mmCIF file of C-alpha atoms in Angstrom:
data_model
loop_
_atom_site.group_PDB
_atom_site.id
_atom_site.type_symbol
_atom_site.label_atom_id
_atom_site.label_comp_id
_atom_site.label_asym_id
_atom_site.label_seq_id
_atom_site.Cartn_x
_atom_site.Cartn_y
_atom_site.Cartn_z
ATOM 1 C CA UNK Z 1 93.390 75.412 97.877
ATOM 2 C CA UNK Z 2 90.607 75.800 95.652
ATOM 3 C CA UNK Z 3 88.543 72.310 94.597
ATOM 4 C CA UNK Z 4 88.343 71.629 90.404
ATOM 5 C CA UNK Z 5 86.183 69.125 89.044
ATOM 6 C CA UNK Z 6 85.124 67.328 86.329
ATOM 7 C CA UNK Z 7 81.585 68.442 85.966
ATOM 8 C CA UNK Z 8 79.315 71.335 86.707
ATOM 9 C CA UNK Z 9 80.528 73.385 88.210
ATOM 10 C CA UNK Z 10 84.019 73.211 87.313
ATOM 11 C CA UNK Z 11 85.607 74.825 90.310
ATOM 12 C CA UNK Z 12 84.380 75.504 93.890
ATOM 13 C CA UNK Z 13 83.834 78.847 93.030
ATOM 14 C CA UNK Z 14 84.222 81.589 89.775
ATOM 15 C CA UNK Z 15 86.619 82.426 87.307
ATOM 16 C CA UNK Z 16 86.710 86.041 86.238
ATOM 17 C CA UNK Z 17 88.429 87.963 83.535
ATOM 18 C CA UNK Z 18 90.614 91.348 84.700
ATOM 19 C CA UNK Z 19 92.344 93.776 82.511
ATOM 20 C CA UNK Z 20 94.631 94.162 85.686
ATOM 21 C CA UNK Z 21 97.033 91.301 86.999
ATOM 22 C CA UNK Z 22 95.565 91.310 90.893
ATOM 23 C CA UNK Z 23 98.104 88.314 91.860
ATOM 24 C CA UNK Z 24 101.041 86.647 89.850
ATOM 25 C CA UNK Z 25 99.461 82.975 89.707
ATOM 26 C CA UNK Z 26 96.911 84.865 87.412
ATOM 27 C CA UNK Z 27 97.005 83.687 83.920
ATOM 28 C CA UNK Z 28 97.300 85.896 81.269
ATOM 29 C CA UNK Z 29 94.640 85.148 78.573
ATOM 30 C CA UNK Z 30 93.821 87.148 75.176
ATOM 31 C CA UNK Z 31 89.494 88.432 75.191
ATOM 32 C CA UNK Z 32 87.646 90.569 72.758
ATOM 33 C CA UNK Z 33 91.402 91.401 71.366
ATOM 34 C CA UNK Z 34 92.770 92.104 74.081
ATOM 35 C CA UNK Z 35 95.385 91.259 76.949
ATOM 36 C CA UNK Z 36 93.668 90.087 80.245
ATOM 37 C CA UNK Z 37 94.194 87.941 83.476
ATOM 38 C CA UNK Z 38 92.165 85.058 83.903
ATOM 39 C CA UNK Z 39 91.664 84.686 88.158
ATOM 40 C CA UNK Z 40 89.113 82.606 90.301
ATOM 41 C CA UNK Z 41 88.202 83.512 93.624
ATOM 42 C CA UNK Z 42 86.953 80.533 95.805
ATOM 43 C CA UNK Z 43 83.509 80.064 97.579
ATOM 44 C CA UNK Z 44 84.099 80.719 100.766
ATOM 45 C CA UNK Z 45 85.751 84.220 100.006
ATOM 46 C CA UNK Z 46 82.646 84.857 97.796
ATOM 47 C CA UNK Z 47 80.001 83.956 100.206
ATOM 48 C CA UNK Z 48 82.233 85.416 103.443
ATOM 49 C CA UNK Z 49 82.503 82.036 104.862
ATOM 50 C CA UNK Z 50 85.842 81.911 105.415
ATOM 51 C CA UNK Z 51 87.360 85.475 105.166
ATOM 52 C CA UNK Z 52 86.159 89.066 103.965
ATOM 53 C CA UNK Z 53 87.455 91.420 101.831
ATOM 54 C CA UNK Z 54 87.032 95.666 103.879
ATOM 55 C CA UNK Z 55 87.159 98.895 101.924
ATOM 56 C CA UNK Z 56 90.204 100.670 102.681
ATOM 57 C CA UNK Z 57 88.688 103.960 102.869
ATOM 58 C CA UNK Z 58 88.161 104.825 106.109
ATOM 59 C CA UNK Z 59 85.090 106.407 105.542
ATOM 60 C CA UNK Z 60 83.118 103.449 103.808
ATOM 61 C CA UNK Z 61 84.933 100.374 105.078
ATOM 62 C CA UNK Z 62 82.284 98.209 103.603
ATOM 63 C CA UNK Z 63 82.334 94.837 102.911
ATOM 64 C CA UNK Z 64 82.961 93.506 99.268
ATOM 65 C CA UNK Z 65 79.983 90.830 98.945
ATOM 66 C CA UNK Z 66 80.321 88.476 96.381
ATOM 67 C CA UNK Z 67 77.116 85.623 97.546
ATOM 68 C CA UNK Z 68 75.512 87.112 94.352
ATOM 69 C CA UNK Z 69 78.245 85.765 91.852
ATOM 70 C CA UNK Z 70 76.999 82.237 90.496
ATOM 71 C CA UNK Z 71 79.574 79.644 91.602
ATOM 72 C CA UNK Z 72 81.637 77.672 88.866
ATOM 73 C CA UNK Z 73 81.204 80.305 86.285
ATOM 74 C CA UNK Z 74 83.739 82.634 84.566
ATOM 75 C CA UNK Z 75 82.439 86.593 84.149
ATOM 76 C CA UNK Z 76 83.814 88.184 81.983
ATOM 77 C CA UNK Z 77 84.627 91.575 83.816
ATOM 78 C CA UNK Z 78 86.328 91.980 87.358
ATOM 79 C CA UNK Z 79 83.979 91.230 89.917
ATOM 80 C CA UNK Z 80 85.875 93.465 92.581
ATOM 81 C CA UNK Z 81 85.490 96.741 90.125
ATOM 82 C CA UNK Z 82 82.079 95.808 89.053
ATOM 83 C CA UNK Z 83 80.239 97.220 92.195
ATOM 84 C CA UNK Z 84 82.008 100.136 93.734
ATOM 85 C CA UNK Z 85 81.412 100.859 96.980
ATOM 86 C CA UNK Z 86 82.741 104.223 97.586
ATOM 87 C CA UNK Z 87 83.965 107.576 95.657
ATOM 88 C CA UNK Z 88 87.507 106.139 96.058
ATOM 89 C CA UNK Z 89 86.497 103.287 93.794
ATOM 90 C CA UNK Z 90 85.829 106.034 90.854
ATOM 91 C CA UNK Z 91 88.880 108.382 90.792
ATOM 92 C CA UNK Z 92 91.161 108.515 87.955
ATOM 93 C CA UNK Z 93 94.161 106.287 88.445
ATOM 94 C CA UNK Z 94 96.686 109.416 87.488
ATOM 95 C CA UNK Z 95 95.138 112.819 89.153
ATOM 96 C CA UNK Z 96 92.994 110.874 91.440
ATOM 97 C CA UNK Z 97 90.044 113.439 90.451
ATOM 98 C CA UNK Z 98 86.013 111.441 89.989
ATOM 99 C CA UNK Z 99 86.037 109.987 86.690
ATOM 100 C CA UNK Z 100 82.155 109.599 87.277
ATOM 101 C CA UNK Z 101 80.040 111.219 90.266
ATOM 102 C CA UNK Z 102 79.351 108.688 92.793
ATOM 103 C CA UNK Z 103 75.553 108.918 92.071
ATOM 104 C CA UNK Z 104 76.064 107.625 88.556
ATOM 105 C CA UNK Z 105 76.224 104.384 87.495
ATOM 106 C CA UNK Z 106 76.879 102.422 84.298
ATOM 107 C CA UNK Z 107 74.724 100.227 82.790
ATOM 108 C CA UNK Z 108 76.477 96.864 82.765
ATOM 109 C CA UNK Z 109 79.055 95.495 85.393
ATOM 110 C CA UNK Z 110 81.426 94.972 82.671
ATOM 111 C CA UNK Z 111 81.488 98.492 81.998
ATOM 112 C CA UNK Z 112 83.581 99.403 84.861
ATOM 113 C CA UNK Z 113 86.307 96.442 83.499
ATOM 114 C CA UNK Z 114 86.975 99.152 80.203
ATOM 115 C CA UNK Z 115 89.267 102.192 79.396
ATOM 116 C CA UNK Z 116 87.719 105.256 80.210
ATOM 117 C CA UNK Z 117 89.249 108.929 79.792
ATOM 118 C CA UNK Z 118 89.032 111.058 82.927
ATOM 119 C CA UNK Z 119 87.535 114.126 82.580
ATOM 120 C CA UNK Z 120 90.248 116.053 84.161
ATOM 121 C CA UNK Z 121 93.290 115.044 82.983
ATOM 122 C CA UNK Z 122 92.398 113.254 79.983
ATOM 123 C CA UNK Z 123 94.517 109.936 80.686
ATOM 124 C CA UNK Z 124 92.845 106.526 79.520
ATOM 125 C CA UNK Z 125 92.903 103.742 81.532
ATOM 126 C CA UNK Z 126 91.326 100.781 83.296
ATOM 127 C CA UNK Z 127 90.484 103.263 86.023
ATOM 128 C CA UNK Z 128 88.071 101.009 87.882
ATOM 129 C CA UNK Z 129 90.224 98.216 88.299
ATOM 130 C CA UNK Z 130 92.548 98.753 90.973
ATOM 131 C CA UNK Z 131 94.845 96.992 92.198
ATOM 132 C CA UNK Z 132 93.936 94.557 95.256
ATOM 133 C CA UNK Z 133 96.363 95.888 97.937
ATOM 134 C CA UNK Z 134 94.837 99.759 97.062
ATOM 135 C CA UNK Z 135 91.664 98.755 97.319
ATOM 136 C CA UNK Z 136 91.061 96.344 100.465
ATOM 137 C CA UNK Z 137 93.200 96.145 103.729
ATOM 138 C CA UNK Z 138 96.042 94.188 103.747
ATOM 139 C CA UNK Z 139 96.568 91.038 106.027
ATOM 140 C CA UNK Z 140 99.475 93.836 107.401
ATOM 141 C CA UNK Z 141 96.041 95.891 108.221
ATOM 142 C CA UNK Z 142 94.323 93.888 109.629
ATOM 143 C CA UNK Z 143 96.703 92.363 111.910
ATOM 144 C CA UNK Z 144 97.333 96.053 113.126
ATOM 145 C CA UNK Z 145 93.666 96.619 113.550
ATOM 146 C CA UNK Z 146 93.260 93.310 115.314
ATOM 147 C CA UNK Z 147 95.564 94.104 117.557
ATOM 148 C CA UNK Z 148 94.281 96.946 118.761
ATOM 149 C CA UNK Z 149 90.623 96.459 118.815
ATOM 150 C CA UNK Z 150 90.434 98.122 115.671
ATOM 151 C CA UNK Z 151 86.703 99.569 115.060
ATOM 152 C CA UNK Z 152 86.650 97.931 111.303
ATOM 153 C CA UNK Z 153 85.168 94.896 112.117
ATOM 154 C CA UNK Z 154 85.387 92.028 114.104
ATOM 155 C CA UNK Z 155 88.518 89.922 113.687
ATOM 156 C CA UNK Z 156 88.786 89.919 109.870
ATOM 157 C CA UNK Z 157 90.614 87.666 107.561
ATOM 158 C CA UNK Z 158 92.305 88.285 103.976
ATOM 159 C CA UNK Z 159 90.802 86.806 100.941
ATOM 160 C CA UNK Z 160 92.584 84.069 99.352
ATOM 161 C CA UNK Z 161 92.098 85.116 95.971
ATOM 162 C CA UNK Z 162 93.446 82.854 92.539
ATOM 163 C CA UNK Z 163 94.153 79.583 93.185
ATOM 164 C CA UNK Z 164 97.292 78.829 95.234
ATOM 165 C CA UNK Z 165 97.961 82.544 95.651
#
């Protein structure tokens, strides 16, 4: 359970703003115009205190790190899309072709919260946003890996993220 208080800073962690529902206690909010989901992720998941969040690719398996995010704010992009770690990150979310080459970048961190046509097939969508369970390992995963000595990292937890999730 994530701590709310009264003052600065307002929760025991960050809010952040998601054209893509990543859990169901998300709360759907209306910004610039249009239809988003309001989430917060608590402290210890951003600093890695208390659980980390691995790439699913096998060939990255990085961790997400989010000790950079300033507790008790609210971004408004999703922090998970905003620093891709991998080529997987980038592909279109119908032909799974790059939408951008892995050595380019945007400008802004909230750039890679906004439609975007892929080059290939044409399709518009949030195609830097995906969803949670495509993105990191599962608990599922990481049970499995656990179990078996798994090589991705030493006994890892799931992120609890939004409140109450």
């Amino acid at each position: 359970m994530m701590m709310i208080f009264e003052r600065y800073p307002l929760i025991d962690g960050t809010f952040f703003v998601s054209p893509r529902q990543h859990t169901p206690s998300c709360i759907q909010v209306k910004a610039d115009g249009r239809v988003c989901y309001l989430s917060a992720v608590c402290m210890g998941c951003l600093e890695g205190w208390t659980t980390r969040l691995q790439c699913r690719n096998g060939n990255c398996g990085k961790l997400w790190d989010g000790s950079q995010l300033i507790l008790g704010t609210m971004y408004s992009y999703d922090i998970f899309a905003a620093v891709p770690c991998c080529a997987d990150r980038l592909k279109c979310t119908s032909c799974s072709q790059l939408v951008i080459h892995p050595e380019q970048r945007f400008n802004f961190f909230s750039d890679y919260s906004q439609t975007v046509s892929c080059p290939h097939c044409g399709v518009q969508d949030f195609h830097f946003t995906k969803p949670l369970e495509r993105t990191f390992l599962s608990r599922e995963d990481i049970t499995r890996l656990n179990a078996r000595g798994g090589d991705r990292g030493n006994q890892l937890s799931w992120a609890r993220i939004t409140a109450n999730a």
